[in-house]
XYZ file of C-alpha atoms in Angstrom:
597
model
C -16.837 28.119 -26.030
C -20.130 29.926 -24.993
C -20.926 30.875 -21.375
C -23.416 27.895 -20.921
C -20.703 25.512 -21.986
C -18.169 27.072 -19.583
C -20.612 26.757 -16.556
C -21.379 23.308 -17.426
C -17.722 22.531 -17.796
C -16.709 24.002 -14.506
C -19.694 22.247 -12.856
C -18.533 18.943 -14.188
C -14.968 19.597 -12.954
C -16.263 20.462 -9.325
C -18.398 17.313 -9.279
C -15.636 15.086 -10.331
C -13.259 16.431 -7.885
C -15.753 16.305 -5.039
C -16.621 12.633 -6.237
C -12.890 11.708 -5.899
C -12.797 13.096 -2.558
C -15.998 11.331 -1.487
C -14.634 8.070 -2.855
C -11.504 8.441 -0.538
C -13.752 8.987 2.303
C -15.559 5.858 1.324
C -12.310 3.844 1.344
C -11.498 5.256 4.788
C -14.877 4.487 6.360
C -15.113 1.000 4.593
C -11.944 -0.299 6.489
C -12.897 -2.513 9.181
C -11.595 -1.690 12.818
C -10.145 -5.256 13.130
C -7.911 -4.660 10.116
C -6.741 -1.026 11.198
C -6.291 -1.972 14.933
C -4.008 -5.126 14.297
C -0.842 -5.146 16.317
C 1.290 -5.051 13.151
C -0.467 -2.103 11.666
C -0.201 -0.089 15.155
C 3.557 0.084 14.513
C 3.256 3.601 13.229
C 1.068 4.968 16.025
C 3.521 3.452 18.623
C 6.614 4.733 16.820
C 5.355 8.228 16.546
C 4.005 8.232 20.239
C 7.701 7.488 21.148
C 8.940 10.423 18.932
C 6.424 12.915 20.424
C 7.046 11.709 24.056
C 10.894 11.918 23.646
C 11.389 8.157 24.151
C 14.684 6.683 22.829
C 13.818 4.973 19.438
C 17.181 3.140 19.087
C 15.458 0.334 21.128
C 12.844 -0.424 18.345
C 13.250 -3.611 16.299
C 11.085 -2.774 13.108
C 9.879 -5.148 10.400
C 12.109 -6.195 7.574
C 10.119 -3.545 5.617
C 10.282 -0.525 7.969
C 8.189 1.566 5.784
C 10.058 4.922 6.326
C 8.826 6.316 2.935
C 6.154 7.030 1.994
C 4.266 5.336 4.820
C 5.744 7.005 7.768
C 6.113 10.304 6.053
C 2.294 10.399 5.209
C 1.194 9.164 8.567
C 3.420 11.455 10.585
C 1.906 14.409 8.922
C -1.699 13.378 9.534
C -0.897 12.491 13.207
C 0.704 15.725 13.762
C -2.445 17.640 12.385
C -4.752 15.554 14.749
C -2.450 16.191 17.796
C -2.509 19.882 17.104
C -6.454 19.631 16.970
C -6.052 17.961 20.463
C -7.942 14.660 19.436
C -8.363 11.968 22.158
C -5.991 9.013 21.845
C -8.520 6.509 20.181
C -9.941 9.151 17.758
C -6.567 10.256 16.771
C -4.995 6.819 16.127
C -8.182 5.523 14.328
C -8.528 8.764 12.215
C -4.972 8.807 11.336
C -5.024 5.413 10.004
C -8.189 6.134 7.987
C -7.027 9.423 6.608
C -3.743 7.894 5.710
C -5.602 5.349 3.647
C -7.540 8.170 2.058
C -4.359 9.903 1.126
C -2.975 6.718 -0.398
C -6.139 6.376 -2.339
C -5.851 9.961 -3.838
C -2.135 9.302 -4.487
C -2.936 6.079 -6.320
C -5.771 7.713 -8.293
C -3.287 10.467 -9.359
C -0.596 7.959 -10.600
C -3.158 5.901 -12.202
C -4.366 8.970 -14.167
C -0.814 9.954 -15.219
C -0.049 6.547 -16.188
C -3.370 6.217 -18.124
C -2.564 9.408 -20.063
C 0.728 7.796 -21.395
C -1.472 5.023 -23.059
C -4.605 6.803 -24.070
C -5.390 10.622 -24.931
C -7.673 11.098 -21.835
C -7.982 14.301 -19.905
C -7.167 14.660 -16.232
C -10.810 15.048 -15.445
C -11.783 11.919 -17.297
C -9.030 9.826 -15.764
C -10.187 10.729 -12.226
C -13.741 9.922 -13.236
C -12.652 6.605 -14.646
C -10.746 5.886 -11.234
C -13.522 6.915 -9.000
C -16.135 4.661 -10.875
C -13.788 1.646 -11.043
C -13.091 1.957 -7.439
C -16.584 2.149 -6.152
C -17.531 -0.842 -8.562
C -14.666 -2.886 -7.139
C -15.453 -1.938 -3.484
C -18.802 -3.668 -4.000
C -17.528 -6.977 -5.415
C -16.926 -9.734 -2.672
C -13.589 -11.100 -4.309
C -12.212 -7.687 -5.029
C -13.173 -5.390 -2.250
C -10.978 -7.081 0.455
C -7.579 -6.732 -1.430
C -8.548 -3.274 -2.790
C -9.061 -2.073 0.890
C -6.028 -3.944 2.388
C -3.882 -2.318 -0.351
C -4.581 1.105 1.297
C -3.621 0.127 4.805
C -0.699 1.789 6.387
C 2.516 -0.300 6.905
C 0.938 -3.112 4.765
C 3.084 -2.484 1.751
C 0.550 0.045 0.616
C 3.169 2.835 0.002
C 4.517 0.935 -2.985
C 1.339 1.384 -4.970
C 1.733 5.215 -5.462
C 5.513 4.948 -5.927
C 4.952 2.247 -8.644
C 2.429 4.067 -10.391
C 4.209 7.420 -10.501
C 7.379 5.696 -11.469
C 6.016 4.003 -14.694
C 4.183 7.139 -15.548
C 7.332 9.260 -15.555
C 9.517 6.382 -16.845
C 7.432 5.907 -19.902
C 7.368 9.709 -20.816
C 10.445 9.344 -23.259
C 11.399 12.805 -24.495
C 13.369 13.265 -27.493
C 16.555 15.385 -27.226
C 17.158 18.358 -29.523
C 20.469 16.856 -30.613
C 22.522 13.610 -30.176
C 24.683 14.985 -27.364
C 24.937 13.242 -23.917
C 23.941 16.680 -22.131
C 21.004 17.088 -24.510
C 19.780 13.500 -23.585
C 20.066 14.240 -19.741
C 18.095 17.578 -20.262
C 15.339 15.901 -22.308
C 14.845 13.186 -19.777
C 15.592 14.952 -16.441
C 12.058 14.145 -15.112
C 12.499 10.321 -15.951
C 15.907 10.175 -13.992
C 14.488 12.075 -11.038
C 11.890 9.349 -10.769
C 14.612 6.745 -10.528
C 16.292 8.609 -7.739
C 12.783 9.313 -6.026
C 12.249 5.699 -5.366
C 15.635 5.216 -3.468
C 13.905 5.882 -0.034
C 11.238 3.512 -0.940
C 13.713 0.865 -1.918
C 15.431 1.196 1.446
C 12.063 1.120 3.268
C 10.480 -1.907 1.615
C 12.423 -4.610 -0.218
C 9.335 -5.633 -2.100
C 9.969 -2.804 -4.560
C 12.922 -4.847 -5.838
C 11.043 -7.646 -7.510
C 7.925 -5.486 -8.201
C 9.634 -2.602 -9.848
C 13.459 -2.699 -10.014
C 13.822 -6.094 -11.714
C 11.124 -5.327 -14.423
C 12.530 -1.793 -15.141
C 16.095 -3.306 -15.415
C 14.905 -6.068 -17.796
C 13.133 -3.539 -19.987
C 16.209 -1.167 -20.129
C 18.507 -4.066 -20.654
C 16.398 -5.231 -23.543
C 16.652 -1.623 -24.921
C 20.317 -1.576 -24.765
C 20.801 -4.857 -26.958
C 17.746 -4.911 -29.255
C 16.208 -1.343 -29.527
C 17.604 1.876 -31.045
C 18.847 4.816 -29.065
C 21.098 2.450 -27.078
C 22.715 5.483 -25.149
C 19.478 6.378 -23.579
C 18.732 2.702 -22.476
C 22.235 2.418 -21.181
C 21.868 5.482 -18.926
C 18.717 3.938 -17.709
C 20.601 0.776 -16.748
C 23.366 2.874 -15.185
C 20.740 4.903 -12.938
C 18.906 1.592 -11.846
C 22.003 0.013 -10.843
C 23.312 3.104 -8.966
C 20.106 3.375 -6.912
C 20.309 -0.300 -6.035
C 23.784 0.058 -4.833
C 23.095 3.043 -2.977
C 20.322 1.283 -1.237
C 22.514 -1.730 -0.406
C 25.169 0.664 1.120
C 22.704 2.775 3.357
C 20.545 -0.012 4.737
C 23.225 -1.469 7.119
C 24.214 2.142 8.062
C 20.542 2.840 9.160
C 19.895 -0.458 10.740
C 22.895 -0.606 13.070
C 23.286 3.125 13.989
C 19.732 4.659 13.955
C 16.997 1.900 14.241
C 17.237 -1.680 13.693
C 15.133 -3.785 11.237
C 15.836 -7.437 9.964
C 17.294 -7.770 6.593
C 15.777 -9.740 3.746
C 18.521 -11.544 1.909
C 18.062 -12.619 -1.725
C 20.744 -15.411 -1.723
C 18.866 -17.562 0.894
C 15.569 -17.118 -0.860
C 17.001 -18.271 -4.177
C 18.869 -21.234 -2.377
C 15.640 -22.366 -0.715
C 13.719 -21.907 -4.116
C 16.001 -24.615 -5.556
C 14.895 -27.123 -2.886
C 11.181 -26.244 -3.205
C 8.998 -28.979 -4.482
C 6.803 -28.354 -7.551
C 3.620 -29.286 -5.355
C 4.547 -26.549 -2.937
C 5.080 -23.931 -5.646
C 1.490 -24.737 -6.960
C -0.011 -24.491 -3.384
C 1.419 -20.976 -3.380
C 0.491 -20.021 -6.862
C -3.140 -21.288 -6.263
C -3.758 -18.657 -3.827
C -7.057 -16.822 -5.072
C -5.618 -13.377 -5.013
C -2.567 -14.382 -7.082
C -4.762 -16.044 -9.440
C -6.899 -12.940 -9.844
C -3.716 -10.964 -10.618
C -2.678 -13.465 -13.104
C -6.119 -13.416 -14.824
C -6.042 -9.716 -15.046
C -2.606 -9.880 -16.645
C -3.920 -12.262 -19.224
C -6.893 -10.131 -19.854
C -4.561 -7.181 -20.274
C -2.459 -9.129 -22.751
C -5.408 -10.013 -24.825
C -6.745 -6.587 -24.945
C -3.223 -5.454 -25.973
C -2.933 -8.087 -28.761
C -6.557 -7.023 -30.073
C -5.539 -3.330 -30.209
C -2.273 -4.133 -32.001
C -4.154 -6.240 -34.567
C -6.650 -3.194 -35.057
C -3.863 -0.832 -35.532
C -2.067 -3.121 -38.034
C -5.391 -3.460 -40.068
C -5.846 0.234 -40.124
C -2.418 0.881 -41.052
C -2.738 -1.496 -44.091
C -6.190 -0.157 -45.042
C -6.286 1.451 -48.643
C -7.130 5.188 -49.072
C -5.820 6.182 -45.582
C -5.392 9.906 -45.314
C -2.630 11.876 -43.698
C -4.837 12.555 -40.767
C -5.367 8.876 -40.190
C -1.669 8.382 -40.325
C -1.101 10.983 -37.525
C -3.687 9.134 -35.613
C -1.938 5.788 -36.225
C 1.388 7.247 -34.861
C -0.288 8.223 -31.622
C -1.832 4.871 -31.287
C 1.414 3.280 -31.875
C 2.947 5.412 -29.106
C 0.147 4.417 -26.798
C 0.418 0.627 -27.903
C 4.293 0.864 -26.733
C 3.412 2.381 -23.414
C 0.846 -0.497 -22.911
C 3.256 -3.074 -23.823
C 6.050 -1.690 -21.644
C 3.449 -1.427 -18.608
C 2.220 -4.943 -19.343
C 5.653 -6.451 -19.612
C 6.700 -4.659 -16.461
C 3.641 -5.897 -14.539
C 3.975 -9.461 -15.644
C 7.796 -9.436 -14.684
C 7.048 -7.955 -11.380
C 4.434 -10.565 -10.790
C 6.716 -13.332 -11.551
C 9.667 -11.899 -9.676
C 7.498 -11.242 -6.584
C 6.231 -14.844 -6.666
C 9.603 -16.296 -7.031
C 10.743 -14.004 -4.210
C 8.107 -15.035 -1.783
C 8.341 -18.774 -2.706
C 11.917 -18.553 -1.681
C 11.376 -16.719 1.612
C 8.438 -18.888 2.781
C 9.874 -22.270 1.706
C 10.580 -23.100 5.327
C 7.391 -21.899 6.778
C 4.077 -23.932 7.493
C 1.640 -21.238 6.471
C 2.831 -20.972 2.880
C -0.821 -20.878 1.421
C -1.621 -17.490 2.905
C 1.804 -15.951 2.218
C 0.848 -14.644 -1.291
C -2.579 -13.490 -0.096
C -0.855 -11.347 2.696
C 1.984 -10.062 0.795
C 1.109 -10.005 -2.942
C -2.247 -8.100 -2.732
C -0.466 -4.868 -4.073
C 0.168 -6.796 -7.384
C -3.462 -7.227 -7.723
C -4.378 -3.637 -7.142
C -1.500 -2.470 -9.572
C -2.787 -4.295 -12.502
C -6.804 -4.200 -11.986
C -7.688 -0.626 -12.768
C -6.237 -0.670 -16.166
C -8.246 -3.513 -17.564
C -11.707 -1.769 -17.353
C -10.215 1.618 -17.904
C -8.662 0.645 -21.380
C -11.830 -1.082 -22.285
C -13.891 1.863 -21.683
C -11.457 4.277 -23.363
C -11.247 1.856 -26.442
C -15.029 1.669 -26.737
C -15.254 5.569 -26.258
C -12.891 6.064 -29.105
C -14.776 3.697 -31.315
C -18.083 5.526 -30.238
C -16.426 8.788 -31.195
C -15.654 7.634 -34.644
C -19.240 6.286 -35.005
C -20.645 9.597 -33.887
C -18.380 11.347 -36.506
C -19.836 9.111 -39.309
C -23.264 9.913 -38.117
C -22.483 13.532 -38.319
C -21.353 13.161 -41.791
C -24.751 11.423 -42.775
C -26.578 14.180 -41.059
C -25.355 16.502 -43.899
C -27.602 14.292 -46.065
C -30.750 15.326 -44.056
C -31.232 12.014 -42.279
C -33.458 12.717 -39.325
C -32.710 9.514 -37.432
C -29.217 10.403 -37.093
C -29.955 13.792 -35.489
C -32.302 12.218 -33.078
C -29.668 9.640 -31.978
C -27.177 12.211 -31.655
C -29.062 14.306 -29.109
C -29.053 11.073 -26.627
C -25.358 10.448 -27.160
C -23.896 13.648 -25.589
C -20.357 13.093 -23.890
C -21.165 15.711 -21.374
C -24.393 14.102 -20.286
C -22.651 10.629 -19.804
C -19.928 12.235 -17.833
C -22.455 14.066 -15.598
C -24.227 10.982 -14.916
C -21.026 8.974 -13.849
C -19.759 12.064 -11.712
C -23.022 11.799 -9.565
C -22.379 8.072 -8.701
C -20.175 8.597 -5.641
C -22.825 10.933 -3.954
C -25.562 8.355 -4.482
C -23.556 5.391 -2.868
C -24.009 6.218 0.740
C -27.850 6.253 0.384
C -27.872 3.167 -1.872
C -25.522 1.153 0.147
C -25.373 2.557 3.662
C -23.866 -0.560 5.299
C -21.032 -0.628 2.786
C -20.078 2.995 3.235
C -20.463 3.733 6.977
C -19.521 7.500 6.729
C -21.866 8.613 9.486
C -19.995 8.554 12.972
C -16.607 8.369 11.286
C -15.181 10.512 13.789
C -16.264 8.573 16.848
C -15.306 5.178 15.424
C -11.999 5.103 17.269
C -13.904 5.846 20.702
C -16.443 3.041 19.839
C -14.025 0.302 18.775
C -13.179 -2.809 20.426
C -9.445 -1.582 21.007
C -10.759 1.404 23.070
C -13.156 -0.624 25.015
C -10.382 -3.105 25.979
C -8.110 -0.142 26.926
C -10.823 1.435 28.925
C -11.420 -2.011 30.570
C -7.691 -2.325 31.630
C -7.745 1.033 33.175
C -11.035 0.421 35.111
C -9.581 -2.768 36.549
C -6.328 -1.016 37.482
C -8.394 1.754 39.208
C -10.334 -0.806 40.962
C -7.253 -2.325 42.507
C -5.899 1.260 43.500
C -3.521 1.935 40.550
C -3.732 5.208 38.718
C -0.275 5.858 37.450
C 1.858 4.114 35.000
C 0.945 0.318 34.670
C 2.793 -2.809 33.516
C 1.802 -6.210 32.545
C 2.381 -9.178 30.106
C 0.394 -10.610 27.374
C 0.680 -12.203 23.953
C 1.903 -9.948 21.123
C -1.433 -9.277 19.649
C -2.752 -7.854 23.039
C 0.405 -6.158 23.918
C 0.883 -3.536 21.129
C -2.902 -2.741 20.828
C -3.320 -2.056 24.680
C -0.022 -0.106 24.946
C -0.972 2.131 22.214
C -4.804 2.720 23.069
C -4.299 2.789 26.818
C -2.852 5.890 28.609
C 0.258 5.187 30.707
C 0.121 1.324 30.041
C 2.857 -0.958 28.666
C 2.349 -4.645 28.005
C 5.449 -6.756 27.522
C 4.849 -9.259 24.714
C 5.994 -12.818 25.719
C 6.495 -16.137 24.042
C 3.477 -18.237 24.082
C 5.372 -21.540 24.790
C 7.854 -19.729 27.286
C 6.380 -16.674 29.009
C 9.661 -15.881 30.677
C 11.062 -14.872 27.273
C 10.268 -11.628 25.488
C 8.639 -12.045 22.035
C 10.530 -9.073 20.464
C 8.895 -7.979 17.194
C 7.902 -4.488 16.199
C 8.684 -3.344 20.014
C 10.812 -0.897 21.687
C 13.271 -2.242 24.314
C 13.425 1.138 25.983
C 9.781 0.540 27.201
C 10.911 -2.100 29.692
C 14.615 -1.025 30.677
C 13.828 -0.138 34.072
C 14.922 -1.995 37.256
C 11.704 -0.645 39.091
C 9.185 -2.070 36.875
C 6.512 -4.271 38.487
C 4.440 -6.350 36.186
C 1.144 -6.371 38.047
C -1.211 -8.339 35.652
C -1.518 -10.928 32.885
C -3.756 -10.635 29.924
C -4.379 -14.309 29.888
C -6.194 -14.539 26.649
C -3.978 -16.316 24.070
C -1.632 -17.706 26.784
C -1.383 -21.139 28.353
C -3.316 -20.611 31.747
C -1.689 -23.599 33.415
C 1.826 -22.606 32.338
C 1.301 -19.029 33.788
C -0.277 -20.465 36.937
C 2.792 -22.791 37.266
C 5.249 -19.960 36.913
C 3.643 -17.037 38.834
C 0.986 -18.972 40.996
C -2.634 -18.100 41.316
C -3.597 -14.363 40.917
C -4.998 -12.286 43.620
C -8.135 -11.742 41.330
C -9.392 -12.807 38.054
C -11.350 -9.803 36.393
C -13.269 -10.121 32.919
C -14.452 -7.138 30.864
C -14.615 -6.142 27.214
C -14.055 -9.743 26.279
C -10.760 -10.042 28.018
C -9.684 -12.010 31.157
C -7.103 -10.322 33.455
C -5.138 -12.025 36.072
C -4.061 -9.358 38.654
C -1.195 -9.981 40.790
C -0.720 -6.406 42.223
C 2.315 -4.847 43.945
C 3.544 -8.345 45.213
C 3.559 -9.696 41.708
C 6.415 -12.318 41.182
C 6.613 -11.434 37.393
C 9.977 -9.939 36.485
C 12.025 -9.295 33.323
C 15.573 -8.209 34.034
C 16.583 -5.092 31.815
C 20.221 -6.563 31.727
C 18.679 -9.430 29.655
C 16.955 -7.045 27.331
C 20.252 -5.234 26.862
C 22.053 -8.361 26.138
C 19.457 -9.510 23.676
C 19.862 -6.083 21.929
C 23.707 -6.549 21.704
C 23.240 -10.098 20.360
C 21.088 -9.150 17.278
C 22.818 -5.858 16.597
C 20.184 -3.362 17.838
C 21.941 0.082 18.472
C 20.412 0.318 21.821
C 22.959 0.184 24.570
C 22.263 1.701 27.862
C 19.458 1.941 30.355
C 17.292 5.009 30.064
C 14.246 4.178 31.903
C 11.597 5.875 29.771
C 8.972 3.414 30.947
C 5.193 3.956 30.347
C 4.000 7.296 28.935
């Protein structure tokens, strides 16, 4: 390689790396505030605030998927870095959520490239270029951009994506042992077996991994035991998968009842409910557009796989094949097996997750949006490989065409030489590597990178938090502040406002706590006076009937606040909270009175 080629090669590498980082920044900037500042998503900022402030976390009741790994691990690192930089509360929360999404995007890209390399002979540089180009393309398509962005949002099952991609990339990497001994098998496949153990914390953190990954992997390994060669290797795979599932089943109750509580997701009730679901209800769930898109992409992948299989078979049977072509065919067959395993795994995961959710949501009224909220990761798991395999298939055929033209060039045909000058691989890669740098200028509304650092301060959540503080100061309260509201206001204002805690209450019975992704220790203090009510979302007549007319009604930042002041009749006894914790099994026991930050 001459010096000019080396310089061009390094320039191309730098451009692709920078373009990948730029596209991660685009994903972070394209996430809408309403999606990031949702009360469910703000679980992670609230949880880490408690850790940093020394508040007892045993009073937390988390979601059935507590997202310990990798979601909280990644967010915790980003949050710690922003705290060291002394960022303001709103900026820290907003930027930590956006940077976590960017990290997930990069992890997904790395997993995608590793898995793609198992299916096609592509370089790391080419793989990341394909990932970046496909991501930017899908961010601009109306039916694809929303699920793609949502799949990178913290505590929204987004942590499953990199785990699934890395698992399949390592699982499909089947190494042949040097001999037939059991120890040689373990040494040759050590990376694959570590991949199985690596998903243990994810399985504890999110039960979605069971239908999405474990069931497909278990079925493929079981199929290998009965119908494929090398039965010992497949038997070891089955044993390890079963062992990890059993460890997760044993560890989950110990974490739930001794460290921090989260509800369980039982498979048996889901299957029992599934047997009573009508076919019409199943069709309503399956007709959700995001599930249909995932199914469509699965069918397209199956069609492409069939076409490649027919192509390889025809080449294999072609007369006059050379030894070199047979070596190529052997590589193609390995790629075909990797594609087939991934396709079968994705299809089985899609079906298992659908069955899982139909059973869990059989008794709910909001069944149609269930798949849209909880199956988006299936869509993102499948979609990048369809255009990627198309591009790589076309590229391989183009290379063979160019090779034939080079052969004709020896015959002195000038048209072939002229055509070859305009079909340089390096020129094509260079053009695509510049795409991310052009997007902010071409579509500035879609990629609002400018002002990203101040997005948190300018958000609606920050304005509402400041509004609440201004109302309190207007009434002479500058210290810790307590009030009640519906769930959607409570978490958001408690996280974004300094020294403020809002007790989430039931909409139809405001005297009862709506305990969902909250910490009981925030409200375990006999001296708490709930001075105000954020009335939006609550029944005004019911609140007035329970607590009387407020001393004042203040409105700002789109919120209406009923201020009752120091003489507020609103009370919630800590003894009732502790009894509530005892009944549902939360490990929180005694009053500690942490209160507001």
